[in-house]
Coordinates of C-alpha atoms in Angstrom, one line a residue:
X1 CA -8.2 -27.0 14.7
X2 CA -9.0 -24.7 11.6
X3 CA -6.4 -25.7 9.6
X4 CA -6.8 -29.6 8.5
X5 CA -4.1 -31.1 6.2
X6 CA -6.6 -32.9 3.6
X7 CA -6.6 -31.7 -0.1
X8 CA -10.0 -29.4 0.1
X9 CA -10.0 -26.6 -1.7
X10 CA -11.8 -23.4 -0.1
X11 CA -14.5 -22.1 -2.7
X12 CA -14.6 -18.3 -3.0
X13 CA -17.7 -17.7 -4.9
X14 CA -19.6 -19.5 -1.6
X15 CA -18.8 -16.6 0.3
X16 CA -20.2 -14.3 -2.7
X17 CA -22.0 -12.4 -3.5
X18 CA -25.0 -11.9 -1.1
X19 CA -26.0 -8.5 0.5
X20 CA -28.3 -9.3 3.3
X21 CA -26.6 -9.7 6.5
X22 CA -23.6 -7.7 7.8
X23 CA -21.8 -11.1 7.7
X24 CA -22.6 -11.5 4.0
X25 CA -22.0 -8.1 3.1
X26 CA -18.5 -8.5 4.7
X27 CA -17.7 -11.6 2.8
X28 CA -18.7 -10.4 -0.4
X29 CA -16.5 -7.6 0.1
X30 CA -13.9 -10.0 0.8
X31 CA -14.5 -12.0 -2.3
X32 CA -14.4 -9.0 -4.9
X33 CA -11.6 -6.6 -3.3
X34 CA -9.7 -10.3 -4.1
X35 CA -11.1 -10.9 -7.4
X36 CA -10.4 -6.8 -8.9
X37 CA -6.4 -8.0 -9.1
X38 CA -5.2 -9.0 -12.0
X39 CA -3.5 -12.1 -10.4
X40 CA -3.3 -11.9 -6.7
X41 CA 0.1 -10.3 -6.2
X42 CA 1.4 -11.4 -3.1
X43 CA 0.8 -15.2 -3.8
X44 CA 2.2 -15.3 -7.2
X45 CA 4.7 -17.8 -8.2
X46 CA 7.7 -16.3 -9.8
X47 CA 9.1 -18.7 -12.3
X48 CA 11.8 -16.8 -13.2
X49 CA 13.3 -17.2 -10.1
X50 CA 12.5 -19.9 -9.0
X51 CA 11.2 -19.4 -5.7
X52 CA 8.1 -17.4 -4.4
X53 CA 7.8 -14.1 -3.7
X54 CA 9.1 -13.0 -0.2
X55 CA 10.9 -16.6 0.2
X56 CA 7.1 -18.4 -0.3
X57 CA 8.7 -21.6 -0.8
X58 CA 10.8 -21.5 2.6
X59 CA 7.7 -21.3 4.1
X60 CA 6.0 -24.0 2.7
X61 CA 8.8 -25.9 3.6
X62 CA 8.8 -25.3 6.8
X63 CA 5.0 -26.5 6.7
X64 CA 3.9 -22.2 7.7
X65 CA 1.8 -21.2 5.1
X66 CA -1.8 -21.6 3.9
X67 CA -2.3 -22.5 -0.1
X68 CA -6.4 -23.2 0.1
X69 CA -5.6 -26.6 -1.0
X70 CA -3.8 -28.0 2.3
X71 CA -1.4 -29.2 0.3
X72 CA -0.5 -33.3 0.5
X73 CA 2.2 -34.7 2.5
X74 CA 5.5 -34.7 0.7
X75 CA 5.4 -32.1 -1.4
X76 CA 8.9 -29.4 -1.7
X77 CA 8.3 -26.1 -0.8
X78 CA 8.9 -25.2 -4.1
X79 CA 5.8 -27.1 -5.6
X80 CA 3.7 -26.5 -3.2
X81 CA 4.5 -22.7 -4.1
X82 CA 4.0 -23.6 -7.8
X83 CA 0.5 -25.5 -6.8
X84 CA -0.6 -22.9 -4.7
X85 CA -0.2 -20.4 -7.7
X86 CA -2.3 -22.8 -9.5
X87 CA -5.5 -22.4 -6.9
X88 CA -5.1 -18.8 -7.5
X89 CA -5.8 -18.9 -10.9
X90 CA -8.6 -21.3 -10.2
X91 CA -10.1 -18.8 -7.7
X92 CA -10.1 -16.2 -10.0
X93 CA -11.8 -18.3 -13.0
X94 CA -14.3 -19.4 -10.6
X95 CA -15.2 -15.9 -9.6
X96 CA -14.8 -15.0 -13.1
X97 CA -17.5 -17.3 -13.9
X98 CA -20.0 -17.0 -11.2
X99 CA -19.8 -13.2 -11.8
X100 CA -20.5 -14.0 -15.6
X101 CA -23.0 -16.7 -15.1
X102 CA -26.9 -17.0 -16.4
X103 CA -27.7 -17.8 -13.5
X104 CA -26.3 -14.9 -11.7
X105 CA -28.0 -12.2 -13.6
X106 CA -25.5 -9.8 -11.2
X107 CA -23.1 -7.8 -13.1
X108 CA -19.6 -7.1 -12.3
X109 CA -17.9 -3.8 -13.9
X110 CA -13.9 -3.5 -14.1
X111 CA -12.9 0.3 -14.2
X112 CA -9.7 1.6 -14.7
X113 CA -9.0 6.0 -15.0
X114 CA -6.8 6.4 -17.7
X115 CA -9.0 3.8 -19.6
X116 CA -6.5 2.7 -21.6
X117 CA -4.1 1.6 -18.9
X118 CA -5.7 -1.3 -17.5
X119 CA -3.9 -5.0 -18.6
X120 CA -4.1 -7.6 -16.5
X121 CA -0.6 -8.4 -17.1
X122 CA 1.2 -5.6 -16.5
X123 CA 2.2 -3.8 -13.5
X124 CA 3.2 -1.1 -15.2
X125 CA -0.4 0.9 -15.3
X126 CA -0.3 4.0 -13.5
X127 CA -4.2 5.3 -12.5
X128 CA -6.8 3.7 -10.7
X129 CA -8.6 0.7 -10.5
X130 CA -12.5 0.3 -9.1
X131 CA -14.8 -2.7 -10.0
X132 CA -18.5 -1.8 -9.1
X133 CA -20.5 -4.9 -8.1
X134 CA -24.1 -4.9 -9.3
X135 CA -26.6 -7.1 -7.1
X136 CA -29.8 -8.4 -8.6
X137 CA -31.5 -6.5 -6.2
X138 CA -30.1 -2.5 -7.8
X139 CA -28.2 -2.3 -4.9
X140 CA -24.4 -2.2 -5.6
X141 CA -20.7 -2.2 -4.1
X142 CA -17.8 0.0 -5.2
X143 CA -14.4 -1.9 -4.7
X144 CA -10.8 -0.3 -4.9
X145 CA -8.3 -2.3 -5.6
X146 CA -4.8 -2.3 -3.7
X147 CA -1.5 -1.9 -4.9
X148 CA -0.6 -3.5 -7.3
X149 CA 1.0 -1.7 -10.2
X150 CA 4.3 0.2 -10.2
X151 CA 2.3 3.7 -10.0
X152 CA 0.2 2.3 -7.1
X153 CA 3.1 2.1 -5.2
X154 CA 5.0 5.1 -6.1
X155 CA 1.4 7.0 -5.2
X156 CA 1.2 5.6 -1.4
X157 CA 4.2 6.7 -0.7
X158 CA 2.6 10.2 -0.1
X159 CA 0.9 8.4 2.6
X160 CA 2.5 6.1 4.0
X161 CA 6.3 8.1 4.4
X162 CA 6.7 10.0 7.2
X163 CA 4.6 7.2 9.3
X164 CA 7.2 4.4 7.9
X165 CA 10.4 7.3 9.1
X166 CA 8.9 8.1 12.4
X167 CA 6.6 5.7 14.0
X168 CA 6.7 2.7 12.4
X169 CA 9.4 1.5 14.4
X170 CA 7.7 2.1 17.7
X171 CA 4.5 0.8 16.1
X172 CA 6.6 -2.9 15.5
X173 CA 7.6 -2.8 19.4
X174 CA 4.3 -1.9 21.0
X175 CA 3.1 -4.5 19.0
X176 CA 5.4 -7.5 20.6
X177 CA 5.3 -5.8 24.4
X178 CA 1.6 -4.7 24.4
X179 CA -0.2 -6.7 22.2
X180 CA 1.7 -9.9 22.5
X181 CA 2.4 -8.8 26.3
X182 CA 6.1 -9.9 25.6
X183 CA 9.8 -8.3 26.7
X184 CA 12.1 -6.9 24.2
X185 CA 15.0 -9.3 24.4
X186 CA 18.7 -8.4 24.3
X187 CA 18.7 -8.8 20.5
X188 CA 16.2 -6.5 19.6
X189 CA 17.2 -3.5 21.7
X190 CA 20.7 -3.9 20.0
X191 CA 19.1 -3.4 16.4
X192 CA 18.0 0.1 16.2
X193 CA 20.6 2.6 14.9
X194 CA 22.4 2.1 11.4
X195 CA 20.0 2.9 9.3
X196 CA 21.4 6.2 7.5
X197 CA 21.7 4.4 3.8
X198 CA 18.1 3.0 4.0
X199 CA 16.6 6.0 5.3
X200 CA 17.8 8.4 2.9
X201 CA 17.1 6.1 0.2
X202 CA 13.6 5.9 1.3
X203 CA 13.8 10.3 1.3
X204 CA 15.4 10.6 -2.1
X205 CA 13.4 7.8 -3.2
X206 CA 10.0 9.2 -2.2
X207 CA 10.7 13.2 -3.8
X208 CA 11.5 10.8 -7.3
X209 CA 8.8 8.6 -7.5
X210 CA 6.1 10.5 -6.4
X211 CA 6.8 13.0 -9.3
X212 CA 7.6 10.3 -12.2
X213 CA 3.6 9.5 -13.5
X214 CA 2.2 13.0 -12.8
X215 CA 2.2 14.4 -16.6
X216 CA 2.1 11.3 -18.1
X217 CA -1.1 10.6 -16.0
X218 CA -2.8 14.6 -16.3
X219 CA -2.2 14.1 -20.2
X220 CA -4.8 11.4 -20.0
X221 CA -7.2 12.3 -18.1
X222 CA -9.5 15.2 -18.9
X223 CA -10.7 17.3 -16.2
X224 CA -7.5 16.3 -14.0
X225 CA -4.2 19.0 -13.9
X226 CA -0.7 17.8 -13.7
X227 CA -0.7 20.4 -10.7
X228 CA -3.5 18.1 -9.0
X229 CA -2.1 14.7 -9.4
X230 CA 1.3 16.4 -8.1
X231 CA -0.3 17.9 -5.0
X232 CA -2.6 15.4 -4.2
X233 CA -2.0 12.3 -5.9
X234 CA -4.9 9.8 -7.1
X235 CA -7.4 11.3 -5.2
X236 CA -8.4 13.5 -7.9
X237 CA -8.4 10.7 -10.5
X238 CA -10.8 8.3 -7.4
X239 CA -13.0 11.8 -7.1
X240 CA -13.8 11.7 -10.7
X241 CA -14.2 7.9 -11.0
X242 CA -16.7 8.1 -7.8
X243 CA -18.8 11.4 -10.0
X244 CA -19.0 9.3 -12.3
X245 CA -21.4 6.7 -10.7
X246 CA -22.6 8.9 -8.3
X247 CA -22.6 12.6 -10.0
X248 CA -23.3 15.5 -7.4
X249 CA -27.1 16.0 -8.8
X250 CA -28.3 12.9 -8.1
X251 CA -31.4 12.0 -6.3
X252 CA -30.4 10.7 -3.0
X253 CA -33.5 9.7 -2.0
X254 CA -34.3 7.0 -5.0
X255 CA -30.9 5.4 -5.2
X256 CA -30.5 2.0 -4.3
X257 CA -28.0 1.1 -1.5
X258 CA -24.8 1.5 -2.1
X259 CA -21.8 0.0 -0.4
X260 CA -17.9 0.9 -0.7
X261 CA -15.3 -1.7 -0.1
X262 CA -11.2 -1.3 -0.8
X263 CA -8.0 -3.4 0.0
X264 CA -4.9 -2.2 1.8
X265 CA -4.5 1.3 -0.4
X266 CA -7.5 0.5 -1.9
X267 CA -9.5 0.3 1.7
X268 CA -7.7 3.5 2.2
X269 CA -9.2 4.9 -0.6
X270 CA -12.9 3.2 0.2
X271 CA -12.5 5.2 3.4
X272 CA -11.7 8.2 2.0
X273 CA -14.6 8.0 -0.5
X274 CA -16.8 7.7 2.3
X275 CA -15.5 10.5 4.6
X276 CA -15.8 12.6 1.3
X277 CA -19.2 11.9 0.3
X278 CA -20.6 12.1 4.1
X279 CA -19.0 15.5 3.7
X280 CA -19.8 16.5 0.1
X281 CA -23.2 15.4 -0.3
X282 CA -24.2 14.7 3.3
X283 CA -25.3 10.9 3.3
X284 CA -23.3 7.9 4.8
X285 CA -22.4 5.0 3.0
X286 CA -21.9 1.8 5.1
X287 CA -18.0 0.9 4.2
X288 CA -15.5 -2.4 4.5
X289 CA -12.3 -1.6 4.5
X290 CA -10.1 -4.7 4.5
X291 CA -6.8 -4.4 6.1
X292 CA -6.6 -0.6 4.7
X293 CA -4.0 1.8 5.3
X294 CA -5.3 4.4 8.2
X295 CA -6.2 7.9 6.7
X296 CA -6.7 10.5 9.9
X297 CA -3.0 11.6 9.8
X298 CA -2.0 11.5 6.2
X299 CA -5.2 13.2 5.6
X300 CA -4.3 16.4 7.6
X301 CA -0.6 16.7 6.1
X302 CA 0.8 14.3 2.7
X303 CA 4.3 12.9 2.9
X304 CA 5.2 14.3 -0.5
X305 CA 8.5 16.3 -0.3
X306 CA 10.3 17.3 3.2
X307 CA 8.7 20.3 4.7
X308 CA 5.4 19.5 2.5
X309 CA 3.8 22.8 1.9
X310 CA 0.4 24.0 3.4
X311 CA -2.7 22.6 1.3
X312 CA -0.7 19.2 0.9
X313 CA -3.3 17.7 2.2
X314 CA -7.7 16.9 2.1
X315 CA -9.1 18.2 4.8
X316 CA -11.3 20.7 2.2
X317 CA -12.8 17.2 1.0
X318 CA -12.6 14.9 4.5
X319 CA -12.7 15.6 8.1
X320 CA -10.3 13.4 9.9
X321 CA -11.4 15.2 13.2
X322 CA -14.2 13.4 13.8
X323 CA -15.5 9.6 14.2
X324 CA -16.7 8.1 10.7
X325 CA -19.2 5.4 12.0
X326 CA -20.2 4.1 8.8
X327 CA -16.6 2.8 7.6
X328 CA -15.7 -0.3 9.6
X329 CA -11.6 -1.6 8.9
X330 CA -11.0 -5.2 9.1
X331 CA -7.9 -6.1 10.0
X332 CA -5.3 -8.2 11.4
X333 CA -4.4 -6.5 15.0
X334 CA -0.3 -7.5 14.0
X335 CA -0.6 -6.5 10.1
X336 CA 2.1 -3.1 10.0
X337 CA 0.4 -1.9 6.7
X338 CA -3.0 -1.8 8.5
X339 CA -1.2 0.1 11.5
X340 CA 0.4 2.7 9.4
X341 CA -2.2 5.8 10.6
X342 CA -5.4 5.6 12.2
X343 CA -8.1 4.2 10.8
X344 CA -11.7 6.6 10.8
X345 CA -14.4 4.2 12.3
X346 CA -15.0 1.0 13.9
X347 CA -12.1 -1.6 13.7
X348 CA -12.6 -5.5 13.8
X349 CA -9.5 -7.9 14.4
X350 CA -9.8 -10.6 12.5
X351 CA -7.3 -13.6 13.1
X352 CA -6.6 -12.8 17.0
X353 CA -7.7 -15.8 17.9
X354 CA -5.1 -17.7 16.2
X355 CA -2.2 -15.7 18.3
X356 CA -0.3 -17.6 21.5
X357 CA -1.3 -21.4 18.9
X358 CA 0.2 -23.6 17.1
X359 CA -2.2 -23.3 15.0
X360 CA -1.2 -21.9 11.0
X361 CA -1.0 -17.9 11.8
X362 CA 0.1 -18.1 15.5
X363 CA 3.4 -19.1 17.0
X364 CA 4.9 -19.2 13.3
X365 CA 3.8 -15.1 12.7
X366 CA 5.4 -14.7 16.0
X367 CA 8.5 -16.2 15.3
X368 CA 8.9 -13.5 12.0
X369 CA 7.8 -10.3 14.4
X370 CA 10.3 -11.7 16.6
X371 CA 13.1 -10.7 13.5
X372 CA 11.4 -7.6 12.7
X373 CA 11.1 -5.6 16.3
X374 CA 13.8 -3.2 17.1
X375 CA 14.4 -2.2 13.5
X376 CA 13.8 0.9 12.0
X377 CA 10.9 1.5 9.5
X378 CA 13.2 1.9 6.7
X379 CA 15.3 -1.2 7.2
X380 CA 12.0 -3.0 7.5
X381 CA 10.4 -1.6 3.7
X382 CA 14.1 -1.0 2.2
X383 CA 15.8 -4.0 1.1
X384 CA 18.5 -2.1 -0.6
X385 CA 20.9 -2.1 1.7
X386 CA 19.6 -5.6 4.0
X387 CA 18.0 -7.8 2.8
X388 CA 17.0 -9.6 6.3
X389 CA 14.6 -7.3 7.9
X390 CA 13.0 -6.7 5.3
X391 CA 12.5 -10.3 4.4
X392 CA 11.4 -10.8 8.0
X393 CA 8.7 -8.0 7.8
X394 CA 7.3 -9.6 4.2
X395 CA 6.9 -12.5 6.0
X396 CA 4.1 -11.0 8.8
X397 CA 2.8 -9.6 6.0
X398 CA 1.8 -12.9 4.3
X399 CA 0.4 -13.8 7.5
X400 CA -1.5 -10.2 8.4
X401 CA -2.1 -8.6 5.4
X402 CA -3.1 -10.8 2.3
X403 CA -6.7 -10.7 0.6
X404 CA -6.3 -14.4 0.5
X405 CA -5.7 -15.4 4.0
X406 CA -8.8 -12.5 4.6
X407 CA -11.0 -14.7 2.9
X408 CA -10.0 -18.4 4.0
X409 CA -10.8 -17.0 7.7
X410 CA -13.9 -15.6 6.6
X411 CA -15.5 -19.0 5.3
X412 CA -15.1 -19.9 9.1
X413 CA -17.7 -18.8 11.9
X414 CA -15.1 -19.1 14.4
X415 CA -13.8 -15.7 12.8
X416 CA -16.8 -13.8 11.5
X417 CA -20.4 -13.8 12.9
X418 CA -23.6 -13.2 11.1
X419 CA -23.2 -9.9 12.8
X420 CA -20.2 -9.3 11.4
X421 CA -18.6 -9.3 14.3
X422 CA -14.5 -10.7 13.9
X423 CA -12.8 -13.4 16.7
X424 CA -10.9 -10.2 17.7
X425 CA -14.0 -8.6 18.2
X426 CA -14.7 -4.5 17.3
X427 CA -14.0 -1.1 19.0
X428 CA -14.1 2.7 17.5
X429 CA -10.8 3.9 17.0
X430 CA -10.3 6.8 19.1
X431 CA -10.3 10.2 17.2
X432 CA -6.3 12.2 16.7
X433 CA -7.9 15.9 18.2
X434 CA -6.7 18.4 15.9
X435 CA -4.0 19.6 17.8
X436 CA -2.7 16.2 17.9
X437 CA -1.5 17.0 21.9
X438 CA 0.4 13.7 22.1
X439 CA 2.3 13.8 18.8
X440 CA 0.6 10.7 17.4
X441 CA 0.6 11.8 14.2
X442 CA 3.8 12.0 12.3
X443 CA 5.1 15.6 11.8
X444 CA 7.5 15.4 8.5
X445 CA 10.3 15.9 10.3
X446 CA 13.4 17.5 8.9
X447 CA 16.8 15.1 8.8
X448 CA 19.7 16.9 8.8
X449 CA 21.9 13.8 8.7
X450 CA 20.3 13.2 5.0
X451 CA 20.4 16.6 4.1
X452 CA 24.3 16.3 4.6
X453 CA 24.4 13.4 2.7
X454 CA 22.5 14.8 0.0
X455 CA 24.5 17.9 -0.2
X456 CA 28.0 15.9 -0.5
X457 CA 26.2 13.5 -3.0
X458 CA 25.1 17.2 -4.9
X459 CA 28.3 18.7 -4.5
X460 CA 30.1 15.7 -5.8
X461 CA 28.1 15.0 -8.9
X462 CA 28.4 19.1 -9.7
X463 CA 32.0 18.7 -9.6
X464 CA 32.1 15.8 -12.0
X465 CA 29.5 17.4 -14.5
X466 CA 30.2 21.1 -13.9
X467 CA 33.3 21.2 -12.3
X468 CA 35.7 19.2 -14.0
X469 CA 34.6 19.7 -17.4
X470 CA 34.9 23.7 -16.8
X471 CA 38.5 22.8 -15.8
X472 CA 39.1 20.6 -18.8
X473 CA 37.8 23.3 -21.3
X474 CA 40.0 26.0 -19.3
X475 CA 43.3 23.8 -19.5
X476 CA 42.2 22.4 -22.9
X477 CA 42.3 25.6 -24.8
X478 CA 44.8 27.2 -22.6
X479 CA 42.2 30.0 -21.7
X480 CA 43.9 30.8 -18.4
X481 CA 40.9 31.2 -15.8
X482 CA 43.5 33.1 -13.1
X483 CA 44.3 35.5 -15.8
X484 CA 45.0 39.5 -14.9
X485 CA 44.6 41.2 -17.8
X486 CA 41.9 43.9 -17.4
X487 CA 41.6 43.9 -20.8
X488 CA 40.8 40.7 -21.8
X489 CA 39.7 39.2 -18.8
X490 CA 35.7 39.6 -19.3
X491 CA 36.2 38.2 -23.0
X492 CA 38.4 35.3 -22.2
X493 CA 35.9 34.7 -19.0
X494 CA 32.8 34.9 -21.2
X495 CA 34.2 32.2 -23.9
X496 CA 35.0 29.8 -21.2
X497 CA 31.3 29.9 -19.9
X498 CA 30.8 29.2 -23.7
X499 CA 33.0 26.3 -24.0
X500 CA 32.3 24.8 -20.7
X501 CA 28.5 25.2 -21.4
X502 CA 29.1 23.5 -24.8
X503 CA 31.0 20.2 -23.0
X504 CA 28.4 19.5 -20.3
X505 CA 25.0 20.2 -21.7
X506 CA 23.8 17.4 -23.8
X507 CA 23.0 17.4 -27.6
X508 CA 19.7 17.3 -29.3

């Protein structure tokens, strides 16, 4: 069996950072796209609270989840959370220092657009991170990091909305029947419906967000417009990051080979690079995307606000229409994040094999699908309202989706050949034609039940603030508002606009 219950600690920097074989290319890419967080977010003790994120202890209680070390016999699911925290730090410090060695005379760079915003402690940075990995050799790897900060989420919300609204819920079921090959029971067929609160939330929430960094970030960057950053996000900020290294004059032919790498948002954004450069200056650059977000629908048409306008979108810097056979996305064939969109190239499932076990990563990531099918998409990503699907879903997620897990398989040949070739093996994603025939795509549908909801919720809070006041500010100075006199009506209207503007508009 893979996983062995003996304290041994899996060594990251053995895995990095060699570029010869596909294999090694893939590990390193692993290794760094782990490394560029600041602490690796979705394995991070929470003191504070006194459990782990997404309910981590419960599941080291219940003897589900890996921690690198194996952990000993006895140990709470509490400090096993608290010691597996502790080998994430010491993964980091030893990829810190093998990065920073003499005898690695590689370099590793830590970029951040605005410059100033990057602290390892916060997750309150809004802007982009890249790390470019400089082999002895010249040759080097660009790696975008995933979300992590506050802005990182509120920007993937443009690309990740109107998939989470209108397919994600089928995506969840095809999963269990077709890929598990199992029948929707009773219990799941009962849950979908009731999801009004959640999905307007995630409406309201989306129009907010996504409009919150925009000035604050253009008034940092040079070169970058509010107006850009509001249209299309980060990707004018990862444009000018990417020019940067690679400016539009350079000599093609003389550069050394370069590779670009990117986790969840981040491999989104590694795949987007590549589409963009293939299109802008005509040359292919061999890509690992690890458990990215897909990019042929949200590419055509952004989830920004509803009915997003024409040019909301990239197609004048990527063409999602055709197959991108240099960008290869490793994924887990059950991780939802890594099934939001389709990705561009070649796709390798990596952890299959561990499906229909006992083993760590089988029957235990079924038995949290299980809670998660028949729910809506936002009752699975909004917690607002209940707390249970949602908990459910994070908990695939620490199965499918973390950096960490990517790279414990990795160290394993029963899940990556020299080849690079995953235990799920690889297949090219078929290609959404541009009339999109079958409706695979999501369309940014309208939802009038919101729209109701938003116009009582409008008309309501106009009553208090505008309304009422006006009424106040009528009875208050006994300025009759039904008052006949022609002569003195216009007057007597007029100061009541006055007064009433004076109560409700805020000082200073």
């Amino acid at each position: 069996m893979f996983w062995r219950r003996r304290l041994v600690e899996y060594n990251m920097t053995k895995g990095c950072c060699s570029m010869g074989t596909e294999r090694e290319r893939i590990r390193t890419a692993a290794a760094l796209n782990f490394h560029i967080y600041p602490h690796v977010y979705d394995d991070v003790f929470d003191e504070d609270k006194n459990e782990a994120m997404w309910d981590r202890q419960k599941i080291f209680d219940d003897n589900q989840g890996h921690d690198g070390t194996l952990a000993d016999i006895g140990e709470t699911g509490v400090e096993r959370a608290k010691n597996h925290e502790k080998y994430m730090v010491r993964q980091q410090e030893r990829m810190e220092a093998f990065l920073l060695s003499d005898v690695n005379t590689a370099s590793w760079d830590p970029r951040h657009t605005p410059e100033d915003r990057f602290n390892a402690g916060s997750q309150d940075a809004t802007g982009v991170a890249m790390g470019v990995y400089t082999a002895t050799n010249g040759e080097k790897m660009l790696v975008f990091r995933g979300s992590y900060s506050n802005g990182d989420f509120d920007n993937i919300l443009k690309w990740m909305k109107d998939w989470i609204l209108e397919k994600m819920e089928q995506t969840v079921k095809d999963s269990w029947t077709e890929y598990l090959g199992k029948e929707l029971t009773a219990e799941q067929k009962a849950r979908s419906g009731g999801d009004l609160q959640s999905r307007c939330a995630l409406r309201a929430g989306t129009t907010l967000f996504t409009q919150m960094h925009n000035g604050d970030l253009a008034n940092s960057i040079s070169g970058v417009s509010k107006e850009d950053i509001k249209k299309w996000g980060y990707w004018p900020i990862t444009k000018k990051m990417v020019r940067e290294l690679l400016p539009a004059d350079r000599d093609l032919a003389s550069e050394p080979n370069i590779y670009l790498s990117g986790h969840s948002q981040g491999g989104a954004r590694s795949s987007l690079v590549s589409m963009w450069l293939e299109k802008a200056d005509g040359k292919k650059y061999k890509t690992y995307s690890i458990s990215p977000i897909g990019v042929q629908c949200f590419s055509r048409r952004l989830s920004f606000l509803p009915g997003s306008s024409d040019g909301q979108n990239y197609l004048a810097d990527v063409d999602p229409y055709v197959s991108h056979d240099q960008i290869t996305s490793i994924l887990h064939p059950l991780d939802y994040y890594a099934l939001t969109d389709y990705q561009p190239g070649k796709v390798c499932h990596l952890g299959s094999s561990l499906l229909g076990t006992s083993q760590k990563g089988g029957a235990d990531l079924e038995y949290y699908i299980d809670k998660t099918v028949g729910y809506t998409g936002p009752e699975l990503m909004v917690d607002m309202f209940q707390t249970e699907p949602s908990k459910a879903f994070g908990m695939t997620r620490y199965w499918t989706h973390s950096i960490t897990l990517t790279n414990i398989l990795m160290s394993n040949l029963t899940f990556l050949d020299e080849d690079g070739v995953t235990d799920g093996g690889c297949y090219m994603e078929d290609i959404v034609p541009i009339d999109d025939p079958n409706s695979k795509c999501p369309k940014g549908k309208s939802d009038a039940s919101c729209n109701a909801l938003f116009l009582g919720v409008g008309v309501a809070i106009f009553t208090v603030i505008v309304v009422i006041p006006s009424i106040l500010v009528c009875f208050c100075t006994h300025t009759c508002c039904f008052k006949k006199d022609p002569e003195t009506s216009a007057t007597k209207f007029e100061e009541f606009r006055t007064r009433a503007r004076t109560v409700i508009q805020p000082k200073g």
